[in-house]
PDB file of C-alpha atoms in Angstrom:
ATOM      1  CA  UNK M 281       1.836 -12.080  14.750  1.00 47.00           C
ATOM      2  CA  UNK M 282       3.823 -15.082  13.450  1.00 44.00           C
ATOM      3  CA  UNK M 283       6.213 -14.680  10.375  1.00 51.00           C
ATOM      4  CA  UNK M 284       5.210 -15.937   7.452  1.00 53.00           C
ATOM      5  CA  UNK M 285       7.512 -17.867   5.140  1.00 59.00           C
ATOM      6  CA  UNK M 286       6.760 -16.490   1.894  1.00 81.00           C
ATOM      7  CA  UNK M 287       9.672 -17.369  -0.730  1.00 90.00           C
ATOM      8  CA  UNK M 288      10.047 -13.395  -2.146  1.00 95.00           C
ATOM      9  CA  UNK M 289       9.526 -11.745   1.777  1.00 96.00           C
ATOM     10  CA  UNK M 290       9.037  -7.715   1.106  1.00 97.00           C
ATOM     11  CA  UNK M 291       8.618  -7.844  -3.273  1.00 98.00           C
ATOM     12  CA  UNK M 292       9.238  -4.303  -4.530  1.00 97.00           C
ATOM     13  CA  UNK M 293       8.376  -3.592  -8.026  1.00 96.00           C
ATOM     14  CA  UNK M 294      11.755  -1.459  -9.343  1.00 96.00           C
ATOM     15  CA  UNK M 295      12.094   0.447 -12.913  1.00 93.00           C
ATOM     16  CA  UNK M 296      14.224   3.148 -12.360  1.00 93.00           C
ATOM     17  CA  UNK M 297      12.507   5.471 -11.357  1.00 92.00           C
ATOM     18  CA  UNK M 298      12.372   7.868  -8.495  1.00 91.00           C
ATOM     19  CA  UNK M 299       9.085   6.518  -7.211  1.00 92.00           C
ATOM     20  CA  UNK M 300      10.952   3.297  -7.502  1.00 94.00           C
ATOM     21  CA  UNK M 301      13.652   4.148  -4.938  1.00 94.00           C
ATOM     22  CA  UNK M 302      10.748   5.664  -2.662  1.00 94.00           C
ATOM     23  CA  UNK M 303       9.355   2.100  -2.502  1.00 95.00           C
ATOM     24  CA  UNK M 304      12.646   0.933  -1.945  1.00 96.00           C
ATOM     25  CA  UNK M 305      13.385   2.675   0.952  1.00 94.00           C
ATOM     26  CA  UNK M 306      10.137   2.029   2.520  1.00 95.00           C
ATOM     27  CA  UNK M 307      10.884  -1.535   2.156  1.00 96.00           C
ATOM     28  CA  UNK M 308      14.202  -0.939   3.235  1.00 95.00           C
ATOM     29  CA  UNK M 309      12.355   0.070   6.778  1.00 92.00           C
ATOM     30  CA  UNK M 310       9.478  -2.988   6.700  1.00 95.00           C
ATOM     31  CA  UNK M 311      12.185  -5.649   6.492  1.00 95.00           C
ATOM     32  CA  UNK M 312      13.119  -4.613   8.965  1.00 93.00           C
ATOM     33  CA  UNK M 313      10.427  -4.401  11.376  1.00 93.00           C
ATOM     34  CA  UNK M 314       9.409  -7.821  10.470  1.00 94.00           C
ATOM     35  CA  UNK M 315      12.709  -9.529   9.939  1.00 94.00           C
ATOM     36  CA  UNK M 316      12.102 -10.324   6.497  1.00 96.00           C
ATOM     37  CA  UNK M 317      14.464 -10.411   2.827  1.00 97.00           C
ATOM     38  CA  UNK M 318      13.305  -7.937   0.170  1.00 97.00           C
ATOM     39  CA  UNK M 319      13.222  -9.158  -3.271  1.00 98.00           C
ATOM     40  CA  UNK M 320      13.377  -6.459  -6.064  1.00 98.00           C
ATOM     41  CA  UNK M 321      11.387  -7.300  -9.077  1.00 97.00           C
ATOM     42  CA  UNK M 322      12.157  -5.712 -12.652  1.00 96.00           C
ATOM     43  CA  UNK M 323      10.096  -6.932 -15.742  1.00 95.00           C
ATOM     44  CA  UNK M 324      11.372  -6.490 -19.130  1.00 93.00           C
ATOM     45  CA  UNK M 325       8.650  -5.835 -21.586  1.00 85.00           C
ATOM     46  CA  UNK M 326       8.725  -8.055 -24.335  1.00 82.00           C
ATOM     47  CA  UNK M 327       9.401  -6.266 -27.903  1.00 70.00           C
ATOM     48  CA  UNK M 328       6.563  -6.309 -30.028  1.00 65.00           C
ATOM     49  CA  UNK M 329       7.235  -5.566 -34.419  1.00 60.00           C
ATOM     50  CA  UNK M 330       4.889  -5.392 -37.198  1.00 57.00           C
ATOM     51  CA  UNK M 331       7.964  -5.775 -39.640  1.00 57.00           C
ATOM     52  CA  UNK M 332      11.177  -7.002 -39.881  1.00 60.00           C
ATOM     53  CA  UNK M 333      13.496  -5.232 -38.184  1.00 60.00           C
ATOM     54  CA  UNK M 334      15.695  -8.290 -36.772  1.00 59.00           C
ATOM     55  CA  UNK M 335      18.888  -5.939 -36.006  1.00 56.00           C
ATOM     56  CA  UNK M 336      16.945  -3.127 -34.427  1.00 58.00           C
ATOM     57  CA  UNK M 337      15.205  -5.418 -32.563  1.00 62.00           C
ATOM     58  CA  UNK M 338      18.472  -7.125 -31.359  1.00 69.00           C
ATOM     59  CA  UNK M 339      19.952  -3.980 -30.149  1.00 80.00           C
ATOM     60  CA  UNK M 340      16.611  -2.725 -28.314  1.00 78.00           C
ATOM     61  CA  UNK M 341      16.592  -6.080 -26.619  1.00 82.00           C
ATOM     62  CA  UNK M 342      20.356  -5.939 -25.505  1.00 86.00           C
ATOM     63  CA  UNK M 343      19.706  -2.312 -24.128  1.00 85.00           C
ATOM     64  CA  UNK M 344      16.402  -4.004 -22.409  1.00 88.00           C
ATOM     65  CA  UNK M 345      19.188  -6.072 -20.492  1.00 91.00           C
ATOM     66  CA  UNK M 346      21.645  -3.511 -19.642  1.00 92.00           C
ATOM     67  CA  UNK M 347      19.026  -1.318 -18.306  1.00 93.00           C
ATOM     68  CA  UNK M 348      17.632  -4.282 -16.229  1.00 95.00           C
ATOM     69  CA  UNK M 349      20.921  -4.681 -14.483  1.00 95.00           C
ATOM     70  CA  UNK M 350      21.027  -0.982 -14.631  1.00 96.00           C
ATOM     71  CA  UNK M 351      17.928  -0.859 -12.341  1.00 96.00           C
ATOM     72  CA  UNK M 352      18.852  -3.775 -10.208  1.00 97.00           C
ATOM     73  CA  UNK M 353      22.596  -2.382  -9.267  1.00 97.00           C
ATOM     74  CA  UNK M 354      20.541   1.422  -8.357  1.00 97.00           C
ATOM     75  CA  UNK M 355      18.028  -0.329  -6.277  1.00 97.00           C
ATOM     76  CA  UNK M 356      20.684  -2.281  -4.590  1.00 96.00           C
ATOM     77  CA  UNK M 357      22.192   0.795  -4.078  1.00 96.00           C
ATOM     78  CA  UNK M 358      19.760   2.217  -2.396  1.00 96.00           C
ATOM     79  CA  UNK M 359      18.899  -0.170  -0.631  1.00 96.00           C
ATOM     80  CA  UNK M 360      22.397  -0.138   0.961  1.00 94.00           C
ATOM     81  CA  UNK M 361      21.820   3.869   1.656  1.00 93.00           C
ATOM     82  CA  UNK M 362      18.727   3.478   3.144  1.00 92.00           C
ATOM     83  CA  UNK M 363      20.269   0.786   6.260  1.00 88.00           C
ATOM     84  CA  UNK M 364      22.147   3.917   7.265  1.00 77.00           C
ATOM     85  CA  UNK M 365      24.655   2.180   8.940  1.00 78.00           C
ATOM     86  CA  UNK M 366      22.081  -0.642  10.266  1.00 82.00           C
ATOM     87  CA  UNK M 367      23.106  -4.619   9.218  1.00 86.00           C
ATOM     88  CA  UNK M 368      21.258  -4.366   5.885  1.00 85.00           C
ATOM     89  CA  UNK M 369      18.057  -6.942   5.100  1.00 91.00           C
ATOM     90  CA  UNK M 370      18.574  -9.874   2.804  1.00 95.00           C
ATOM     91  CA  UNK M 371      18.737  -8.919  -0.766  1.00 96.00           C
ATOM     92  CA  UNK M 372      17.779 -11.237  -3.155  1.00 97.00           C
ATOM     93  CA  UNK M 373      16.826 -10.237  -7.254  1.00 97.00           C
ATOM     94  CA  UNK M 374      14.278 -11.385  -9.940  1.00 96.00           C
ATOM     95  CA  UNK M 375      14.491 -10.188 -13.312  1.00 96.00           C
ATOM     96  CA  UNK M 376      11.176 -11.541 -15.548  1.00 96.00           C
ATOM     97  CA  UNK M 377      10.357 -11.543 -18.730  1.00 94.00           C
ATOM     98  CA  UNK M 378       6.530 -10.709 -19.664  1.00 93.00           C
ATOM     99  CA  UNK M 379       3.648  -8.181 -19.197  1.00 92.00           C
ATOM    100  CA  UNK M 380       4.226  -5.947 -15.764  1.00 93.00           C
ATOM    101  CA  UNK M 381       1.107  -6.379 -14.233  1.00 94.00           C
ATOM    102  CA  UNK M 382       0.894 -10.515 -14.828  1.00 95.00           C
ATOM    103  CA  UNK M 383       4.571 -11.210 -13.713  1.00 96.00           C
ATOM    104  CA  UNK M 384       3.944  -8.844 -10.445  1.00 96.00           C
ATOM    105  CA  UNK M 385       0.657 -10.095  -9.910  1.00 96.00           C
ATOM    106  CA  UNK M 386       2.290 -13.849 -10.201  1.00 96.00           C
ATOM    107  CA  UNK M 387       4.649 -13.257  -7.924  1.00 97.00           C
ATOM    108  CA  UNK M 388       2.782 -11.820  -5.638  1.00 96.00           C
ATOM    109  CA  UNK M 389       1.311 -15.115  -4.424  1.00 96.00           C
ATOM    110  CA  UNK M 390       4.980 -15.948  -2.943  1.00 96.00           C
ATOM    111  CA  UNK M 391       5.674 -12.061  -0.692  1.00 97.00           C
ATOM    112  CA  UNK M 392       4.230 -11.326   2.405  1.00 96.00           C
ATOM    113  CA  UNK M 393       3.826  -8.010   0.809  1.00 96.00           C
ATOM    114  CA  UNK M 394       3.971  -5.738  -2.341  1.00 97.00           C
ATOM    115  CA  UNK M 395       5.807  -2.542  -2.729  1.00 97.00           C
ATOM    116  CA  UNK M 396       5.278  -0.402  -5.622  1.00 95.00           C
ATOM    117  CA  UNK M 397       5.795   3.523  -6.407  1.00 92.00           C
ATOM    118  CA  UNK M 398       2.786   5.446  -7.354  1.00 86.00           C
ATOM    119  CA  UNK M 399       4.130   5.769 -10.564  1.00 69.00           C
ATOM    120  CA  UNK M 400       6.864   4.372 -12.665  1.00 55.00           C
ATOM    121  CA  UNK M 401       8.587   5.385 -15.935  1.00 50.00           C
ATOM    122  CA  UNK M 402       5.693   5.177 -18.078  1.00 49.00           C
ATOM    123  CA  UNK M 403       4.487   7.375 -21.025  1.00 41.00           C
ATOM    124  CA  UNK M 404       1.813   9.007 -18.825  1.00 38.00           C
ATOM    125  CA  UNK M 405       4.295  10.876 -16.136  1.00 40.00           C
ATOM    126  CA  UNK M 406       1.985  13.312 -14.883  1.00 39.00           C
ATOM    127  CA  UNK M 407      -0.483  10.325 -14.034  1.00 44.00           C
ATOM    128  CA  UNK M 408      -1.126  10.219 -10.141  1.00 51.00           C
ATOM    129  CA  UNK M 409      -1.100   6.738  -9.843  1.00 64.00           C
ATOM    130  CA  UNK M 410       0.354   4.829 -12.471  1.00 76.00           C
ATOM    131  CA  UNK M 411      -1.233   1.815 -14.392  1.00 84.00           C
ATOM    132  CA  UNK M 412       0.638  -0.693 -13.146  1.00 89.00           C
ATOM    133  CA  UNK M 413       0.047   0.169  -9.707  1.00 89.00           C
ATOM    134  CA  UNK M 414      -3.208   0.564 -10.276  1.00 88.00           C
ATOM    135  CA  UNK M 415      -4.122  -2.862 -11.678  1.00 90.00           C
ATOM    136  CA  UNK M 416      -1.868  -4.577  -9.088  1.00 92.00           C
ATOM    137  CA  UNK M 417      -4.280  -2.687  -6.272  1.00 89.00           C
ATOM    138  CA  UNK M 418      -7.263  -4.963  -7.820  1.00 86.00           C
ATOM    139  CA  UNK M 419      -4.607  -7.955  -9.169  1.00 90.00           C
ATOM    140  CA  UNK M 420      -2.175  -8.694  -6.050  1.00 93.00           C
ATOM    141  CA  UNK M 421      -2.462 -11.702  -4.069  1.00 93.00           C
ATOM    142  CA  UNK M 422      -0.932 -10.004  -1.063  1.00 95.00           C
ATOM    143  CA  UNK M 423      -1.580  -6.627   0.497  1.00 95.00           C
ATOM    144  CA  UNK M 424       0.156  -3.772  -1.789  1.00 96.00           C
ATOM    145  CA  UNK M 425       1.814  -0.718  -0.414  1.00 96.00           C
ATOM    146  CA  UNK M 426       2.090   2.452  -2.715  1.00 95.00           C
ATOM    147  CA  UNK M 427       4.390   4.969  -1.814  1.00 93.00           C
ATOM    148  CA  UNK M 428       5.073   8.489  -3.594  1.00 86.00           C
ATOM    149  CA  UNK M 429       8.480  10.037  -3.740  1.00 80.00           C
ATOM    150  CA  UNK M 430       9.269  12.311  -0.854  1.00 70.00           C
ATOM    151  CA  UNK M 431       6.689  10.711   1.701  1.00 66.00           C
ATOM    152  CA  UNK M 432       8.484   7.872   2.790  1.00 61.00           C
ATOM    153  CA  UNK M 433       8.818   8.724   6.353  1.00 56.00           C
ATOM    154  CA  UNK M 434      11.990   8.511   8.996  1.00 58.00           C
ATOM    155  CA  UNK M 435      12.909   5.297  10.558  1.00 56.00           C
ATOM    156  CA  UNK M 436      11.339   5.278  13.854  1.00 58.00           C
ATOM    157  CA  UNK M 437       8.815   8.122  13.379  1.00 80.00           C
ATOM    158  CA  UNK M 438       6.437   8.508  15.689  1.00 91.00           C
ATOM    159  CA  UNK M 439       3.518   9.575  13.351  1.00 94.00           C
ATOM    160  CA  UNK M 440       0.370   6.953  13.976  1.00 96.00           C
ATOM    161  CA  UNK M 441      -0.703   4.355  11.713  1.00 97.00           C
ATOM    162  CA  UNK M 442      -4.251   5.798   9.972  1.00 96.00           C
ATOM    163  CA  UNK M 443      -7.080   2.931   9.224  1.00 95.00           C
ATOM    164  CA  UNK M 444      -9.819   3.040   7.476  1.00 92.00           C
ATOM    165  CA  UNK M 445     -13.125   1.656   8.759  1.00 86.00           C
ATOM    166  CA  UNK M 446     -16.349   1.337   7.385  1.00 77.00           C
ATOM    167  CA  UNK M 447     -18.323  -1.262   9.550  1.00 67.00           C
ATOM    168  CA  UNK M 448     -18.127  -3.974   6.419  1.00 69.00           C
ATOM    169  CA  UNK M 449     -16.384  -7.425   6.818  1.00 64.00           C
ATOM    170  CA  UNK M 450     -13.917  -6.316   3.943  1.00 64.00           C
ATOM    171  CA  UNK M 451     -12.180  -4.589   6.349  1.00 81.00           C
ATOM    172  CA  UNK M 452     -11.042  -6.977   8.998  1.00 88.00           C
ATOM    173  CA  UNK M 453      -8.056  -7.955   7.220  1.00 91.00           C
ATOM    174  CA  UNK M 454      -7.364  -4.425   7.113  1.00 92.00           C
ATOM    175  CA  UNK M 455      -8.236  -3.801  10.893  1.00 93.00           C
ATOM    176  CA  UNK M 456      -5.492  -7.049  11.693  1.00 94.00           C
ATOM    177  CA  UNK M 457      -2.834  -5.785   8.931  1.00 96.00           C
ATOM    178  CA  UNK M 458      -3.063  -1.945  10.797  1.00 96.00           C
ATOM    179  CA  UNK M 459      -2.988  -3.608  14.250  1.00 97.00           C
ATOM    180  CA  UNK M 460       0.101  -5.326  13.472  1.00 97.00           C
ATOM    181  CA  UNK M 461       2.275  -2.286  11.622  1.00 97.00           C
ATOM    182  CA  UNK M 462       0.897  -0.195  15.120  1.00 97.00           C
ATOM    183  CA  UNK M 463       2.893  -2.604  17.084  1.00 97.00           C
ATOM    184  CA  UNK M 464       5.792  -3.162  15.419  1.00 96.00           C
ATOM    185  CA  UNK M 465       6.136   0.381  14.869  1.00 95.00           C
ATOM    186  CA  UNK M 466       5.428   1.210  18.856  1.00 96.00           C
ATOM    187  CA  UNK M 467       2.905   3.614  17.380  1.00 97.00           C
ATOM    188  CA  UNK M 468      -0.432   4.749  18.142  1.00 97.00           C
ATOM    189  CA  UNK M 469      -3.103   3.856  15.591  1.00 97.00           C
ATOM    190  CA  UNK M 470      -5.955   6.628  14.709  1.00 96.00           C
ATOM    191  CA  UNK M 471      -9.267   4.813  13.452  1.00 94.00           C
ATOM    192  CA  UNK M 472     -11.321   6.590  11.382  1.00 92.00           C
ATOM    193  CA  UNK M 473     -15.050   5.920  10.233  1.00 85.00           C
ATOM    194  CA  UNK M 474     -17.185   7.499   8.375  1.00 78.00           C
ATOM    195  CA  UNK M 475     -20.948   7.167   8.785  1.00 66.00           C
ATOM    196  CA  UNK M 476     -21.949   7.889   5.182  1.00 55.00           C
ATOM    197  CA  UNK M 477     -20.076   7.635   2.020  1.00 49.00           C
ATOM    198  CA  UNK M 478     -21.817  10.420   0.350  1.00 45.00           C
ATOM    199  CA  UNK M 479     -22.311  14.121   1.356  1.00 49.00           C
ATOM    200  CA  UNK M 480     -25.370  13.967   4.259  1.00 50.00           C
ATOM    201  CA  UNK M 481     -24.182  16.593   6.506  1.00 51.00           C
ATOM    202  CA  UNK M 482     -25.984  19.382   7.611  1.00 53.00           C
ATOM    203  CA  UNK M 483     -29.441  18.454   6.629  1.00 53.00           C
ATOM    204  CA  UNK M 484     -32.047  19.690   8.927  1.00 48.00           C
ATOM    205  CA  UNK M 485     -33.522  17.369  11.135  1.00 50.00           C
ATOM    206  CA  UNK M 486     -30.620  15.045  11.995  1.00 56.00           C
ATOM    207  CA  UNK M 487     -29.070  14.255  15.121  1.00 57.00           C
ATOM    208  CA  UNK M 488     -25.600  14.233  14.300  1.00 53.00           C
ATOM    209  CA  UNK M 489     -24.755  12.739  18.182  1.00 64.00           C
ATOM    210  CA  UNK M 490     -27.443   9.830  17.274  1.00 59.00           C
ATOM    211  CA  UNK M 491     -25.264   8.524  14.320  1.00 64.00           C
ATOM    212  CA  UNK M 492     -21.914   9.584  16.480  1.00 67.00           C
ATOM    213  CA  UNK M 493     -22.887   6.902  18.971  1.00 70.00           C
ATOM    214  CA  UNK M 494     -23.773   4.565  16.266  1.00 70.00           C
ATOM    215  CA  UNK M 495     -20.439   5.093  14.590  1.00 66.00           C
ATOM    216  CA  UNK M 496     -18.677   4.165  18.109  1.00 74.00           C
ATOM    217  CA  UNK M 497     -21.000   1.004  18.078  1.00 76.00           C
ATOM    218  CA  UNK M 498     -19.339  -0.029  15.103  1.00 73.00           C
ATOM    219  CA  UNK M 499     -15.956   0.319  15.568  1.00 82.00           C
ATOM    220  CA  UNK M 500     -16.377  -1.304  19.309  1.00 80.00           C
ATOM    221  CA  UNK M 501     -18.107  -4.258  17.078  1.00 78.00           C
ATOM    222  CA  UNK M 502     -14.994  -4.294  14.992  1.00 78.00           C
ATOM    223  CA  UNK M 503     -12.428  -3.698  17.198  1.00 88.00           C
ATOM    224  CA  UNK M 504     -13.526  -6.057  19.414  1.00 83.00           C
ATOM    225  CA  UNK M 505     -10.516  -8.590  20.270  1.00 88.00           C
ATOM    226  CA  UNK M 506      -8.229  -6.542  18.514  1.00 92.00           C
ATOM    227  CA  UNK M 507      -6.914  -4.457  21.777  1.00 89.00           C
ATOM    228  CA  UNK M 508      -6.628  -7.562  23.833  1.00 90.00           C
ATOM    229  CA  UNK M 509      -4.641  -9.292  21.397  1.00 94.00           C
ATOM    230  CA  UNK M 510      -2.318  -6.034  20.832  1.00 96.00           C
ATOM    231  CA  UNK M 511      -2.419  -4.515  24.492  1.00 95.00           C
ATOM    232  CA  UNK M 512       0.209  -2.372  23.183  1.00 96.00           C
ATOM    233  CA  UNK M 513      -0.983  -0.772  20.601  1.00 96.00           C
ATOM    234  CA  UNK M 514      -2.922   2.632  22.269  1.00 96.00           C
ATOM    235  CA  UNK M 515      -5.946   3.810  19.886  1.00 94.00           C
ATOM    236  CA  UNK M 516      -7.684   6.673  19.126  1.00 93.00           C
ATOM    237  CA  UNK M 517     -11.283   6.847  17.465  1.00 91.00           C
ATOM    238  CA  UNK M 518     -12.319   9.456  14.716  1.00 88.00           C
ATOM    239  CA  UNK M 519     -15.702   9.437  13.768  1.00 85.00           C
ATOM    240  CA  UNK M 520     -16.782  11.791  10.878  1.00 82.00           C
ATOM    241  CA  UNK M 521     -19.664  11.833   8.993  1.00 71.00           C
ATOM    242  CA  UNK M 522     -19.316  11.861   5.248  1.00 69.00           C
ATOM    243  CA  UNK M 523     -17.074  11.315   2.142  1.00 76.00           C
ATOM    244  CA  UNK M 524     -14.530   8.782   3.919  1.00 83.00           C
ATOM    245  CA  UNK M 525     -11.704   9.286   1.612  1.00 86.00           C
ATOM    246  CA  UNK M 526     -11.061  13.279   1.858  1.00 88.00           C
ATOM    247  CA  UNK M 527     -11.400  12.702   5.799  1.00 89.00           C
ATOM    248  CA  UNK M 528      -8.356  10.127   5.198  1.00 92.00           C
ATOM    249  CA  UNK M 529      -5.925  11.905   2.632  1.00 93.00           C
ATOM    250  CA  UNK M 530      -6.648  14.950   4.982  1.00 93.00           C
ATOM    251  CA  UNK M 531      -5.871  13.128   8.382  1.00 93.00           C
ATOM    252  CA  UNK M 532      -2.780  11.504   6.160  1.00 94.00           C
ATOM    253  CA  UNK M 533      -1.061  14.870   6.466  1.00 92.00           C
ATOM    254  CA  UNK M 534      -0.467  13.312  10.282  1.00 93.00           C
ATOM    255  CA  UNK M 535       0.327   9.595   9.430  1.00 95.00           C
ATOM    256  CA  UNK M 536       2.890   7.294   8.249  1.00 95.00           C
ATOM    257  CA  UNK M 537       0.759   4.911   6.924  1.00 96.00           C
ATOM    258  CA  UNK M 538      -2.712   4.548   5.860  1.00 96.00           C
ATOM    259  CA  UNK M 539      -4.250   1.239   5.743  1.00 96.00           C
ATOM    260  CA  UNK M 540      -7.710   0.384   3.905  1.00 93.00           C
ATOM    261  CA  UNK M 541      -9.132  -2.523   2.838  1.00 88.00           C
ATOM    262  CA  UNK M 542      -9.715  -3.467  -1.109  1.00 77.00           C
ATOM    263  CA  UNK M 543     -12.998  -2.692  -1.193  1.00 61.00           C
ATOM    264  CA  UNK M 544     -16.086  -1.432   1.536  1.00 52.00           C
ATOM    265  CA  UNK M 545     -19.505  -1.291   1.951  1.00 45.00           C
ATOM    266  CA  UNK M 546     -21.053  -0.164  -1.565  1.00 46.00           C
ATOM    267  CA  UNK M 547     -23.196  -1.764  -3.503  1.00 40.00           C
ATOM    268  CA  UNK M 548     -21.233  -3.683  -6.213  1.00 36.00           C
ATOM    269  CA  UNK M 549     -19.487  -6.360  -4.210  1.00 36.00           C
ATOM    270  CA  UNK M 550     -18.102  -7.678  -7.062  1.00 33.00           C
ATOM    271  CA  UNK M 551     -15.231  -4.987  -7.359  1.00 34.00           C
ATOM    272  CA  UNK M 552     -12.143  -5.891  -5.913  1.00 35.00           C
ATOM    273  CA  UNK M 553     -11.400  -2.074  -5.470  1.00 41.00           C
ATOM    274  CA  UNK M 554     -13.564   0.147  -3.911  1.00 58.00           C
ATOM    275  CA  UNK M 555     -13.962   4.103  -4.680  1.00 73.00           C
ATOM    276  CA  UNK M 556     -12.561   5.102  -1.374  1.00 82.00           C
ATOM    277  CA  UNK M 557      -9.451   2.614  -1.384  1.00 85.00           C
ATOM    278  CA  UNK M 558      -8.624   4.032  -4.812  1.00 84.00           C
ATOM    279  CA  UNK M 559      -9.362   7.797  -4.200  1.00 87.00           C
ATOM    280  CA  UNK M 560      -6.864   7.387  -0.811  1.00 91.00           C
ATOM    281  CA  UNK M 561      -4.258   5.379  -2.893  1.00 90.00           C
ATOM    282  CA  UNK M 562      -3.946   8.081  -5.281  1.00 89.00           C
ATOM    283  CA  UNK M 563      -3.735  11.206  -3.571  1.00 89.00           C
ATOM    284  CA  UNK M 564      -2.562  10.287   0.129  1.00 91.00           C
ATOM    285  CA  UNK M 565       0.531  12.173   1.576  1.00 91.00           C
ATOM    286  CA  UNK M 566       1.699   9.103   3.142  1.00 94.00           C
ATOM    287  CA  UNK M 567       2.263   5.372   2.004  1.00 95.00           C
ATOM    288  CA  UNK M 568      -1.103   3.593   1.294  1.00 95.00           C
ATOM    289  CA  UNK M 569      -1.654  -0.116   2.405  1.00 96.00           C
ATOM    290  CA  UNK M 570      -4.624  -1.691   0.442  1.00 94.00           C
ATOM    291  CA  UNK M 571      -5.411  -5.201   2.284  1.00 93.00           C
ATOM    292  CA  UNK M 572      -7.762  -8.043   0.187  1.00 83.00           C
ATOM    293  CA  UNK M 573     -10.412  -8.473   2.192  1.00 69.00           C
TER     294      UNK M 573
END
């Protein structure tokens, strides 16, 4: 796949925190593969006063500053950790001014991709996925990557990429984004569909092997052109048959990435993020790749 020649490269959304340096790392790694910069983002919130409070507001928004460059210098250095000894990707730093989600979202338009943690520094720290991640998984312009502290995986690991298929055009970005990580990672890629979204199975009276063969119809459909163009990439076919998203976060256990598109085959087109997407984001035990359809 040709290189793109977006003006931010990898963007990865830093604050601080440990989830943060997770996404970090795992950038670290993608810049790699594709020969790309990595641009690390911090957004200072602006200060908002029902009062006046002009010197307490000037010192809040000098410490607003320090901790920016704070957050910049940590990411940098880990960043520089995470090369382990490798020539280290092209850094380069924006600092914004504004509301997280609209600055990200902005300058998402200009990254080939999106990095974020699955939670930042915000007041809700127990929160499995985070707000701001959360609105950037129905707000990005490019394909967003969540990661979670501790399941960034080794450079080079041999786990397969995981994709998500349910049989709807949605997911053909996400089929050619999964193809292309398979590849550059020299890794096989597991495709998993799921014949129902709902809980179907047993009821008496169905042929399970009937829908089976129907679920292998679809993925040929949709994988079609896919192997030839990536003759390199060896597959493997799952076919379950219900509830989608605990088949993935279970078969994540076994993957270093999981990739599913923004939004599937239910009945409300209009949402940009489907159930499944979101349920996978949030509780995966790998990095989760949500692709725009």
């Amino acid at each position: 796949m040709s290189e793109s020649s977006s003006e931010f490269g990898i963007l990865v959304g830093v604050d601080g925190s440990p989830e943060a340096h997770s996404a970090v790392r795992w950038a670290v790694q993608e810049a790699a593969l594709r020969h790309r910069p990595i641009t690390l983002m911090h957004v200072v919130a602006p200060v908002v006063v029902t009062w006046p409070i002009e010197a307490v507001v000037t010192s809040f928004y000098e410490w607003q500053e320090d901790n920016a460059k704070s957050v910049i210098e940590q990411s940098q250095e880990t960043v520089a950790a995470a090369t382990a000894g490798a020539p280290p990707p092209e850094v380069r730093v924006e600092v914004r001014h504004g509301g997280a989600v609209t600055e990200f979202a902005d300058a998402s338009a200009h990254a080939d991709l999106m990095v974020v943690g699955s939670r930042g520094l915000g007041p809700v720290g127990g929160a499995v996925l985070g707000s701001v991640s959360r609105a950037l998984l129905h707000h990005a312009k490019c394909p967003v990557v969540v990661t979670r502290e501790g399941v960034v995986g080794k450079p080079h690991d041999t786990l397969p990429v995981l994709l998500g298929i349910d049989g709807s055009p949605a997911s053909e970005n996400a089929t050619a984004f999964a193809f292309d990580e398979a590849s550059r990672r020299g890794v096989e890629l597991v495709v998993l569909h799921a014949w129902s979204d709902v809980a179907v199975f047993p009821i008496l009276g169905m042929d399970w092997h009937q829908y089976e063969q129907q679920g292998h119809e679809v993925l040929g459909e949709r994988l079609a052109g896919w192997q030839e163009r990536y003759p390199d990439v060896a597959i493997r076919r799952r076919i379950v048959c219900d509830k989608p998203a605990r088949w993935l976060i279970d078969e994540s256990r076994q993957a270093q990435l999981v990739v599913v598109g923004s939004r599937g085959r239910g009945g409300i087109s209009s949402m940009l993020l489907g159930s499944v997407s979101t349920a996978v984001a949030e509780s995966a035990l790998a990095p989760v790749a949500v692709v725009r359809g």
